[in-house]
PDB file of N, CA and C in Angstrom:
ATOM      1  N   MET A   2      -7.857  13.292  22.880  1.00  0.00           N
ATOM      2  CA  MET A   2      -8.706  12.513  22.006  1.00  0.00           C
ATOM      3  C   MET A   2      -8.475  11.040  22.334  1.00  0.00           C
ATOM      4  N   ASN A   3      -9.554  10.294  22.536  1.00  0.00           N
ATOM      5  CA  ASN A   3      -9.401   8.872  22.857  1.00  0.00           C
ATOM      6  C   ASN A   3      -9.624   8.004  21.622  1.00  0.00           C
ATOM      7  N   ARG A   4      -9.376   6.722  21.794  1.00  0.00           N
ATOM      8  CA  ARG A   4      -9.451   5.777  20.673  1.00  0.00           C
ATOM      9  C   ARG A   4     -10.846   5.732  20.047  1.00  0.00           C
ATOM     10  N   ASN A   5     -11.895   5.739  20.870  1.00  0.00           N
ATOM     11  CA  ASN A   5     -13.262   5.683  20.343  1.00  0.00           C
ATOM     12  C   ASN A   5     -13.596   6.893  19.492  1.00  0.00           C
ATOM     13  N   SER A   6     -13.165   8.069  19.911  1.00  0.00           N
ATOM     14  CA  SER A   6     -13.460   9.261  19.111  1.00  0.00           C
ATOM     15  C   SER A   6     -12.658   9.254  17.810  1.00  0.00           C
ATOM     16  N   LEU A   7     -11.428   8.725  17.846  1.00  0.00           N
ATOM     17  CA  LEU A   7     -10.643   8.613  16.619  1.00  0.00           C
ATOM     18  C   LEU A   7     -11.283   7.634  15.639  1.00  0.00           C
ATOM     19  N   GLU A   8     -11.760   6.492  16.156  1.00  0.00           N
ATOM     20  CA  GLU A   8     -12.428   5.520  15.287  1.00  0.00           C
ATOM     21  C   GLU A   8     -13.701   6.096  14.698  1.00  0.00           C
ATOM     22  N   GLY A   9     -14.451   6.836  15.493  1.00  0.00           N
ATOM     23  CA  GLY A   9     -15.669   7.466  14.995  1.00  0.00           C
ATOM     24  C   GLY A   9     -15.367   8.501  13.930  1.00  0.00           C
ATOM     25  N   GLU A  10     -14.314   9.281  14.127  1.00  0.00           N
ATOM     26  CA  GLU A  10     -13.915  10.272  13.133  1.00  0.00           C
ATOM     27  C   GLU A  10     -13.465   9.588  11.845  1.00  0.00           C
ATOM     28  N   TRP A  11     -12.717   8.490  11.974  1.00  0.00           N
ATOM     29  CA  TRP A  11     -12.245   7.747  10.796  1.00  0.00           C
ATOM     30  C   TRP A  11     -13.429   7.158  10.036  1.00  0.00           C
ATOM     31  N   ASP A  12     -14.377   6.548  10.750  1.00  0.00           N
ATOM     32  CA  ASP A  12     -15.547   5.946  10.105  1.00  0.00           C
ATOM     33  C   ASP A  12     -16.404   6.987   9.399  1.00  0.00           C
ATOM     34  N   GLY A  13     -16.370   8.222   9.868  1.00  0.00           N
ATOM     35  CA  GLY A  13     -17.175   9.287   9.276  1.00  0.00           C
ATOM     36  C   GLY A  13     -16.579   9.907   8.025  1.00  0.00           C
ATOM     37  N   GLN A  14     -15.371   9.500   7.660  1.00  0.00           N
ATOM     38  CA  GLN A  14     -14.717  10.063   6.478  1.00  0.00           C
ATOM     39  C   GLN A  14     -15.283   9.437   5.205  1.00  0.00           C
ATOM     40  N   PRO A  15     -15.362  10.194   4.117  1.00  0.00           N
ATOM     41  CA  PRO A  15     -15.879   9.638   2.867  1.00  0.00           C
ATOM     42  C   PRO A  15     -14.919   8.600   2.284  1.00  0.00           C
ATOM     43  N   ASP A  16     -15.491   7.619   1.544  1.00  0.00           N
ATOM     44  CA  ASP A  16     -14.663   6.589   0.905  1.00  0.00           C
ATOM     45  C   ASP A  16     -13.738   7.190  -0.140  1.00  0.00           C
ATOM     46  N   ASP A  17     -14.217   8.199  -0.842  1.00  0.00           N
ATOM     47  CA  ASP A  17     -13.449   8.827  -1.917  1.00  0.00           C
ATOM     48  C   ASP A  17     -13.463  10.341  -1.686  1.00  0.00           C
ATOM     49  N   PRO A  18     -12.414  10.883  -1.076  1.00  0.00           N
ATOM     50  CA  PRO A  18     -12.396  12.327  -0.791  1.00  0.00           C
ATOM     51  C   PRO A  18     -12.200  13.141  -2.072  1.00  0.00           C
ATOM     52  N   VAL A  19     -13.286  13.324  -2.802  1.00  0.00           N
ATOM     53  CA  VAL A  19     -13.247  14.031  -4.085  1.00  0.00           C
ATOM     54  C   VAL A  19     -12.664  15.427  -3.904  1.00  0.00           C
ATOM     55  N   GLY A  20     -11.731  15.762  -4.785  1.00  0.00           N
ATOM     56  CA  GLY A  20     -11.155  17.099  -4.773  1.00  0.00           C
ATOM     57  C   GLY A  20      -9.997  17.271  -3.809  1.00  0.00           C
ATOM     58  N   ASP A  21      -9.778  16.301  -2.930  1.00  0.00           N
ATOM     59  CA  ASP A  21      -8.658  16.410  -1.994  1.00  0.00           C
ATOM     60  C   ASP A  21      -7.397  15.900  -2.669  1.00  0.00           C
ATOM     61  N   ASP A  22      -6.388  16.733  -2.722  1.00  0.00           N
ATOM     62  CA  ASP A  22      -5.102  16.327  -3.286  1.00  0.00           C
ATOM     63  C   ASP A  22      -4.146  16.141  -2.129  1.00  0.00           C
ATOM     64  N   LEU A  23      -3.812  14.907  -1.855  1.00  0.00           N
ATOM     65  CA  LEU A  23      -2.923  14.604  -0.741  1.00  0.00           C
ATOM     66  C   LEU A  23      -1.455  14.608  -1.140  1.00  0.00           C
ATOM     67  N   GLY A  24      -1.182  14.914  -2.416  1.00  0.00           N
ATOM     68  CA  GLY A  24       0.194  15.000  -2.874  1.00  0.00           C
ATOM     69  C   GLY A  24       0.794  13.676  -3.307  1.00  0.00           C
ATOM     70  N   TYR A  25      -0.022  12.636  -3.363  1.00  0.00           N
ATOM     71  CA  TYR A  25       0.472  11.329  -3.790  1.00  0.00           C
ATOM     72  C   TYR A  25       0.109  11.085  -5.244  1.00  0.00           C
ATOM     73  N   GLU A  26       0.935  10.326  -5.924  1.00  0.00           N
ATOM     74  CA  GLU A  26       0.634   9.894  -7.284  1.00  0.00           C
ATOM     75  C   GLU A  26       0.434   8.392  -7.254  1.00  0.00           C
ATOM     76  N   LEU A  27      -0.688   7.920  -7.816  1.00  0.00           N
ATOM     77  CA  LEU A  27      -0.945   6.486  -7.869  1.00  0.00           C
ATOM     78  C   LEU A  27      -0.040   5.838  -8.896  1.00  0.00           C
ATOM     79  N   ASP A  28       0.392   4.648  -8.588  1.00  0.00           N
ATOM     80  CA  ASP A  28       1.274   3.920  -9.492  1.00  0.00           C
ATOM     81  C   ASP A  28       0.947   2.436  -9.355  1.00  0.00           C
ATOM     82  N   GLU A  29       1.057   1.719 -10.437  1.00  0.00           N
ATOM     83  CA  GLU A  29       0.823   0.279 -10.431  1.00  0.00           C
ATOM     84  C   GLU A  29       2.148  -0.448 -10.206  1.00  0.00           C
ATOM     85  N   TRP A  30       2.188  -1.280  -9.182  1.00  0.00           N
ATOM     86  CA  TRP A  30       3.359  -2.095  -8.919  1.00  0.00           C
ATOM     87  C   TRP A  30       2.958  -3.557  -9.083  1.00  0.00           C
ATOM     88  N   GLU A  31       3.865  -4.358  -9.605  1.00  0.00           N
ATOM     89  CA  GLU A  31       3.618  -5.783  -9.804  1.00  0.00           C
ATOM     90  C   GLU A  31       3.933  -6.534  -8.520  1.00  0.00           C
ATOM     91  N   ARG A  32       3.004  -7.415  -8.114  1.00  0.00           N
ATOM     92  CA  ARG A  32       3.224  -8.223  -6.912  1.00  0.00           C
ATOM     93  C   ARG A  32       3.640  -9.627  -7.338  1.00  0.00           C
ATOM     94  N   ILE A  33       4.747 -10.094  -6.775  1.00  0.00           N
ATOM     95  CA  ILE A  33       5.271 -11.431  -7.056  1.00  0.00           C
ATOM     96  C   ILE A  33       5.354 -12.182  -5.739  1.00  0.00           C
ATOM     97  N   ARG A  34       4.752 -13.354  -5.691  1.00  0.00           N
ATOM     98  CA  ARG A  34       4.812 -14.178  -4.476  1.00  0.00           C
ATOM     99  C   ARG A  34       6.147 -14.912  -4.474  1.00  0.00           C
ATOM    100  N   ALA A  35       6.902 -14.732  -3.420  1.00  0.00           N
ATOM    101  CA  ALA A  35       8.219 -15.365  -3.300  1.00  0.00           C
ATOM    102  C   ALA A  35       8.190 -16.321  -2.123  1.00  0.00           C
ATOM    103  N   THR A  36       8.562 -17.547  -2.361  1.00  0.00           N
ATOM    104  CA  THR A  36       8.624 -18.522  -1.279  1.00  0.00           C
ATOM    105  C   THR A  36      10.040 -19.067  -1.203  1.00  0.00           C
ATOM    106  N   GLY A  37      10.457 -19.338  -0.021  1.00  0.00           N
ATOM    107  CA  GLY A  37      11.789 -19.888   0.176  1.00  0.00           C
ATOM    108  C   GLY A  37      11.998 -20.206   1.637  1.00  0.00           C
ATOM    109  N   GLY A  38      12.562 -21.317   1.907  1.00  0.00           N
ATOM    110  CA  GLY A  38      12.757 -21.693   3.304  1.00  0.00           C
ATOM    111  C   GLY A  38      11.418 -21.894   3.986  1.00  0.00           C
ATOM    112  N   ASP A  39      11.282 -21.338   5.165  1.00  0.00           N
ATOM    113  CA  ASP A  39      10.053 -21.488   5.942  1.00  0.00           C
ATOM    114  C   ASP A  39       9.126 -20.292   5.813  1.00  0.00           C
ATOM    115  N   SER A  40       9.484 -19.298   5.016  1.00  0.00           N
ATOM    116  CA  SER A  40       8.672 -18.085   4.977  1.00  0.00           C
ATOM    117  C   SER A  40       8.141 -17.810   3.577  1.00  0.00           C
ATOM    118  N   GLU A  41       7.053 -17.073   3.547  1.00  0.00           N
ATOM    119  CA  GLU A  41       6.454 -16.636   2.294  1.00  0.00           C
ATOM    120  C   GLU A  41       6.452 -15.111   2.318  1.00  0.00           C
ATOM    121  N   LYS A  42       6.826 -14.506   1.204  1.00  0.00           N
ATOM    122  CA  LYS A  42       6.876 -13.048   1.141  1.00  0.00           C
ATOM    123  C   LYS A  42       6.346 -12.583  -0.203  1.00  0.00           C
ATOM    124  N   PHE A  43       6.009 -11.295  -0.275  1.00  0.00           N
ATOM    125  CA  PHE A  43       5.637 -10.656  -1.533  1.00  0.00           C
ATOM    126  C   PHE A  43       6.764  -9.712  -1.927  1.00  0.00           C
ATOM    127  N   LEU A  44       7.084  -9.707  -3.201  1.00  0.00           N
ATOM    128  CA  LEU A  44       8.036  -8.763  -3.766  1.00  0.00           C
ATOM    129  C   LEU A  44       7.239  -7.842  -4.666  1.00  0.00           C
ATOM    130  N   TYR A  45       7.324  -6.545  -4.424  1.00  0.00           N
ATOM    131  CA  TYR A  45       6.614  -5.547  -5.224  1.00  0.00           C
ATOM    132  C   TYR A  45       7.619  -4.792  -6.078  1.00  0.00           C
ATOM    133  N   LEU A  46       7.362  -4.776  -7.387  1.00  0.00           N
ATOM    134  CA  LEU A  46       8.237  -4.084  -8.334  1.00  0.00           C
ATOM    135  C   LEU A  46       7.456  -3.007  -9.066  1.00  0.00           C
ATOM    136  N   PRO A  47       8.038  -1.815  -9.223  1.00  0.00           N
ATOM    137  CA  PRO A  47       7.347  -0.746  -9.946  1.00  0.00           C
ATOM    138  C   PRO A  47       7.305  -1.028 -11.441  1.00  0.00           C
ATOM    139  N   GLY A  48       6.302  -0.484 -12.115  1.00  0.00           N
ATOM    140  CA  GLY A  48       6.191  -0.625 -13.558  1.00  0.00           C
ATOM    141  C   GLY A  48       7.119   0.306 -14.313  1.00  0.00           C
ATOM    142  N   ASP A  49       7.583   1.346 -13.661  1.00  0.00           N
ATOM    143  CA  ASP A  49       8.448   2.349 -14.270  1.00  0.00           C
ATOM    144  C   ASP A  49       9.895   1.841 -14.298  1.00  0.00           C
ATOM    145  N   GLU A  50      10.454   1.706 -15.506  1.00  0.00           N
ATOM    146  CA  GLU A  50      11.822   1.193 -15.630  1.00  0.00           C
ATOM    147  C   GLU A  50      12.844   2.074 -14.921  1.00  0.00           C
ATOM    148  N   GLU A  51      12.612   3.366 -14.904  1.00  0.00           N
ATOM    149  CA  GLU A  51      13.546   4.277 -14.236  1.00  0.00           C
ATOM    150  C   GLU A  51      13.620   3.966 -12.739  1.00  0.00           C
ATOM    151  N   LEU A  52      12.483   3.669 -12.137  1.00  0.00           N
ATOM    152  CA  LEU A  52      12.490   3.296 -10.715  1.00  0.00           C
ATOM    153  C   LEU A  52      13.210   1.973 -10.495  1.00  0.00           C
ATOM    154  N   LEU A  53      13.047   1.043 -11.426  1.00  0.00           N
ATOM    155  CA  LEU A  53      13.780  -0.224 -11.313  1.00  0.00           C
ATOM    156  C   LEU A  53      15.287   0.007 -11.378  1.00  0.00           C
ATOM    157  N   ARG A  54      15.708   0.919 -12.233  1.00  0.00           N
ATOM    158  CA  ARG A  54      17.143   1.231 -12.317  1.00  0.00           C
ATOM    159  C   ARG A  54      17.656   1.827 -11.008  1.00  0.00           C
ATOM    160  N   LYS A  55      16.772   2.507 -10.290  1.00  0.00           N
ATOM    161  CA  LYS A  55      17.146   3.093  -9.000  1.00  0.00           C
ATOM    162  C   LYS A  55      16.957   2.094  -7.859  1.00  0.00           C
ATOM    163  N   GLU A  56      16.684   0.824  -8.223  1.00  0.00           N
ATOM    164  CA  GLU A  56      16.530  -0.263  -7.267  1.00  0.00           C
ATOM    165  C   GLU A  56      15.371  -0.042  -6.302  1.00  0.00           C
ATOM    166  N   ALA A  57      14.254   0.446  -6.841  1.00  0.00           N
ATOM    167  CA  ALA A  57      13.051   0.634  -6.029  1.00  0.00           C
ATOM    168  C   ALA A  57      12.273  -0.674  -5.983  1.00  0.00           C
ATOM    169  N   PHE A  58      12.072  -1.218  -4.791  1.00  0.00           N
ATOM    170  CA  PHE A  58      11.262  -2.417  -4.619  1.00  0.00           C
ATOM    171  C   PHE A  58      10.888  -2.531  -3.148  1.00  0.00           C
ATOM    172  N   VAL A  59       9.925  -3.389  -2.859  1.00  0.00           N
ATOM    173  CA  VAL A  59       9.490  -3.634  -1.492  1.00  0.00           C
ATOM    174  C   VAL A  59       9.373  -5.142  -1.310  1.00  0.00           C
ATOM    175  N   VAL A  60       9.873  -5.652  -0.187  1.00  0.00           N
ATOM    176  CA  VAL A  60       9.683  -7.045   0.192  1.00  0.00           C
ATOM    177  C   VAL A  60       8.894  -7.023   1.496  1.00  0.00           C
ATOM    178  N   ALA A  61       7.755  -7.756   1.519  1.00  0.00           N
ATOM    179  CA  ALA A  61       6.903  -7.731   2.705  1.00  0.00           C
ATOM    180  C   ALA A  61       6.283  -9.100   2.943  1.00  0.00           C
ATOM    181  N   SER A  62       6.089  -9.424   4.210  1.00  0.00           N
ATOM    182  CA  SER A  62       5.374 -10.664   4.524  1.00  0.00           C
ATOM    183  C   SER A  62       3.887 -10.427   4.268  1.00  0.00           C
ATOM    184  N   PRO A  63       3.130 -11.472   3.916  1.00  0.00           N
ATOM    185  CA  PRO A  63       1.704 -11.294   3.618  1.00  0.00           C
ATOM    186  C   PRO A  63       0.922 -10.638   4.753  1.00  0.00           C
ATOM    187  N   GLY A  64       1.293 -10.885   5.986  1.00  0.00           N
ATOM    188  CA  GLY A  64       0.586 -10.288   7.116  1.00  0.00           C
ATOM    189  C   GLY A  64       0.807  -8.790   7.255  1.00  0.00           C
ATOM    190  N   ALA A  65       1.841  -8.265   6.613  1.00  0.00           N
ATOM    191  CA  ALA A  65       2.156  -6.840   6.697  1.00  0.00           C
ATOM    192  C   ALA A  65       1.472  -6.025   5.613  1.00  0.00           C
ATOM    193  N   VAL A  66       0.772  -6.693   4.690  1.00  0.00           N
ATOM    194  CA  VAL A  66       0.147  -6.016   3.557  1.00  0.00           C
ATOM    195  C   VAL A  66      -1.361  -5.973   3.770  1.00  0.00           C
ATOM    196  N   SER A  67      -1.953  -4.792   3.618  1.00  0.00           N
ATOM    197  CA  SER A  67      -3.394  -4.630   3.763  1.00  0.00           C
ATOM    198  C   SER A  67      -3.968  -3.955   2.542  1.00  0.00           C
ATOM    199  N   ASP A  68      -5.140  -4.388   2.130  1.00  0.00           N
ATOM    200  CA  ASP A  68      -5.864  -3.735   1.060  1.00  0.00           C
ATOM    201  C   ASP A  68      -6.587  -2.542   1.685  1.00  0.00           C
ATOM    202  N   LEU A  69      -6.260  -1.339   1.264  1.00  0.00           N
ATOM    203  CA  LEU A  69      -6.835  -0.146   1.870  1.00  0.00           C
ATOM    204  C   LEU A  69      -8.339  -0.035   1.665  1.00  0.00           C
ATOM    205  N   VAL A  70      -8.862  -0.667   0.618  1.00  0.00           N
ATOM    206  CA  VAL A  70     -10.306  -0.656   0.403  1.00  0.00           C
ATOM    207  C   VAL A  70     -10.997  -1.434   1.507  1.00  0.00           C
ATOM    208  N   ASP A  71     -10.407  -2.559   1.908  1.00  0.00           N
ATOM    209  CA  ASP A  71     -11.011  -3.399   2.931  1.00  0.00           C
ATOM    210  C   ASP A  71     -10.666  -2.949   4.348  1.00  0.00           C
ATOM    211  N   ASN A  72      -9.618  -2.184   4.519  1.00  0.00           N
ATOM    212  CA  ASN A  72      -9.127  -1.824   5.855  1.00  0.00           C
ATOM    213  C   ASN A  72      -9.034  -0.329   6.060  1.00  0.00           C
ATOM    214  N   ARG A  73     -10.086   0.396   5.717  1.00  0.00           N
ATOM    215  CA  ARG A  73     -10.057   1.839   5.928  1.00  0.00           C
ATOM    216  C   ARG A  73     -10.598   2.212   7.276  1.00  0.00           C
TER     217      ARG A  73
END
C-alpha cells in the first residue's frame, strides 16, 4: 500500500463513525499555557481528582498538539 492510497482511504472515512466503539472513553482535560525561559508549553491536567492523585498529566510544546477535527 502506498502513501496515496492510504491518504485516499483516510479521506474516505466518515467524520463520525457512528456505532463504532474503539474502546476509548472521552475525558475533558484542562489546558494551561506555561511559559518559562525561551520555550512555551501546554500543561494538560485531567478533571478527575483520582487521576491527579496518580500524577496523570501531559506537558507538550504547541507544535506537538493537533486538533483532531482540523487534522483528520
